[in-house]
XYZ file of C-alpha atoms in Angstrom:
191
model
C -0.661 9.555 -31.723
C -3.771 7.344 -31.524
C -1.663 4.289 -32.280
C 0.727 5.268 -29.481
C -2.213 5.674 -27.081
C -3.438 2.209 -28.059
C 0.063 0.805 -27.482
C 0.171 2.286 -23.968
C -3.287 0.892 -23.164
C -2.269 -2.516 -24.493
C 0.897 -2.460 -22.406
C -1.186 -1.737 -19.304
C -3.722 -4.410 -20.242
C -0.974 -7.008 -20.801
C 0.563 -6.186 -17.422
C -2.797 -6.671 -15.703
C -3.252 -9.974 -17.555
C 0.006 -11.157 -15.943
C -1.331 -10.163 -12.521
C -4.678 -11.885 -13.149
C -3.012 -15.140 -14.244
C -0.605 -15.262 -11.265
C -2.511 -17.510 -8.831
C 0.138 -17.009 -6.139
C -0.308 -13.248 -6.343
C -4.108 -13.570 -6.180
C -3.745 -15.769 -3.088
C -1.400 -13.206 -1.506
C -3.947 -10.423 -2.140
C -6.600 -12.572 -0.442
C -4.344 -13.341 2.528
C -3.391 -9.681 3.035
C -7.000 -8.545 2.745
C -8.058 -11.094 5.360
C -5.314 -9.903 7.737
C -6.245 -6.236 7.291
C -9.887 -7.107 8.045
C -8.774 -8.895 11.220
C -6.661 -5.886 12.240
C -9.643 -3.564 11.857
C -11.882 -5.973 13.784
C -9.288 -6.016 16.573
C -9.306 -2.207 16.795
C -6.029 -1.665 14.967
C -5.206 0.736 12.167
C -3.852 0.668 8.624
C -0.892 2.940 7.909
C 0.568 3.465 4.445
C 3.693 5.075 3.010
C 5.414 5.718 -0.289
C 7.155 8.437 -2.301
C 5.891 10.408 -5.284
C 3.179 8.483 -7.128
C 3.356 5.786 -4.465
C 2.628 8.434 -1.811
C -0.397 9.433 -3.855
C -1.494 5.790 -3.990
C -0.997 5.468 -0.223
C -3.121 8.553 0.350
C -5.759 7.357 -2.136
C -6.165 3.965 -0.409
C -6.259 5.597 3.032
C -8.935 8.044 1.878
C -11.137 5.268 0.480
C -11.073 3.488 3.846
C -11.210 6.449 6.231
C -13.879 8.145 4.117
C -15.811 5.573 2.162
C -15.292 3.469 -0.927
C -18.738 2.346 -2.114
C -20.943 1.933 0.961
C -22.202 4.433 3.485
C -20.552 3.167 6.651
C -18.492 3.953 9.695
C -14.996 5.302 8.896
C -11.946 3.089 9.352
C -8.609 4.261 10.762
C -6.416 4.341 7.667
C -3.759 7.004 7.201
C -0.965 7.844 4.788
C 2.082 8.799 6.828
C 3.206 11.717 4.641
C 0.144 13.973 4.843
C 1.543 16.313 7.527
C 3.885 18.498 5.467
C 5.282 20.337 8.506
C 6.222 17.011 10.091
C 7.773 15.714 6.865
C 9.914 18.810 6.331
C 10.955 19.086 9.990
C 12.037 15.448 10.251
C 13.740 15.587 6.850
C 15.662 18.649 7.983
C 16.514 17.429 11.491
C 17.023 13.686 10.980
C 17.194 13.122 7.225
C 14.551 12.049 4.722
C 15.343 8.395 5.379
C 13.796 8.786 8.869
C 10.479 10.364 7.893
C 8.273 7.274 8.012
C 10.098 5.253 10.651
C 9.927 8.148 13.114
C 6.176 8.583 12.583
C 5.649 4.838 13.029
C 7.651 4.983 16.247
C 5.164 7.600 17.462
C 1.857 6.028 16.378
C 2.474 2.417 15.340
C 1.257 -0.326 17.659
C 1.349 -4.091 17.792
C -1.316 -5.458 15.467
C -1.405 -2.418 13.170
C -0.725 -2.934 9.457
C 1.818 -1.040 7.363
C 1.470 -1.050 3.583
C 4.794 0.119 2.162
C 4.609 1.157 -1.492
C 7.789 1.457 -3.543
C 7.953 0.554 -7.219
C 11.626 -0.403 -6.845
C 11.259 -1.740 -3.311
C 14.424 0.146 -2.412
C 13.335 3.607 -1.195
C 15.359 4.125 1.979
C 12.623 5.844 3.986
C 10.164 3.079 3.040
C 12.693 0.342 3.873
C 13.285 1.977 7.276
C 9.530 2.176 7.849
C 9.230 -1.571 7.274
C 12.057 -2.222 9.722
C 10.324 -0.055 12.345
C 6.959 -1.735 11.713
C 8.565 -5.139 12.219
C 10.199 -3.991 15.460
C 6.758 -2.853 16.704
C 5.213 -6.249 15.846
C 3.057 -4.722 13.126
C 2.078 -6.621 9.988
C 4.261 -5.359 7.132
C 3.035 -5.540 3.539
C 5.241 -4.524 0.630
C 3.829 -3.344 -2.675
C 6.554 -3.146 -5.300
C 7.469 -4.290 -8.782
C 10.117 -6.183 -10.744
C 12.221 -8.118 -8.186
C 10.595 -6.621 -5.083
C 13.794 -4.894 -4.014
C 14.906 -4.701 -0.373
C 11.394 -4.641 1.083
C 10.681 -8.088 -0.375
C 12.959 -9.679 2.213
C 11.751 -7.468 5.070
C 7.973 -7.640 4.624
C 5.842 -10.512 5.869
C 3.679 -10.258 2.730
C 4.402 -8.847 -0.714
C 2.472 -7.736 -3.765
C 5.119 -7.697 -6.489
C 3.828 -6.523 -9.859
C 5.654 -8.342 -12.686
C 6.968 -5.231 -14.438
C 9.909 -2.842 -14.296
C 7.860 0.037 -15.750
C 6.963 2.468 -12.960
C 3.656 3.525 -14.534
C 2.498 -0.081 -15.052
C 3.465 -0.974 -11.457
C 1.554 1.980 -10.024
C -1.512 1.239 -12.162
C -1.606 -2.296 -10.807
C -0.969 -1.087 -7.238
C -4.059 1.122 -7.263
C -6.179 -1.713 -8.655
C -4.955 -3.964 -5.831
C -5.644 -1.114 -3.394
C -9.195 -0.878 -4.692
C -9.581 -4.635 -4.263
C -8.486 -4.267 -0.628
C -10.980 -1.428 -0.107
C -13.922 -3.173 -1.724
C -13.503 -6.489 0.074
C -12.723 -4.851 3.434
C -15.870 -2.769 3.121
C -17.995 -5.756 2.079
C -16.729 -7.998 4.874
C -16.766 -5.462 7.709
C -20.086 -3.860 6.830
C -22.248 -6.677 5.474
């Protein structure tokens, strides 16, 4: 079993090495971080969505920014769109699961806000619809996916595409990128 554990760790390490060596991806992370900082400075908010593990990652990133990451500081308006279970079940029942995030964005999204849409495949229908709604509201749309980027690659203004088709490896890299966002946002906004 120890050898298998080492193999899994090496697989994760090798995936991160691909991310580290992709200069275009590093530049995209920098660009997105800069735009999120500007949105916060302008009084806008960061909204995030995903399903399953990606929903957990969305909630994790939102918590680091609305609570704190490293520094004691003022909270930032960052929210994962799935945290109201009554809303999620009501909209799923009345309109269909594919409408859960787009309907919430229609209610609270504003021009200048940022949507981070997490989907390892890039094809989750409710996430795709959220990106479409964000674009219609003149929000900044950021896709975080893997492999080919899926449908959200073409819809989002910016993309973090992890070079893997393994869901676990994609999600591991997503949370590292999320932590990079949080750390730099905190450093730049609260110097």
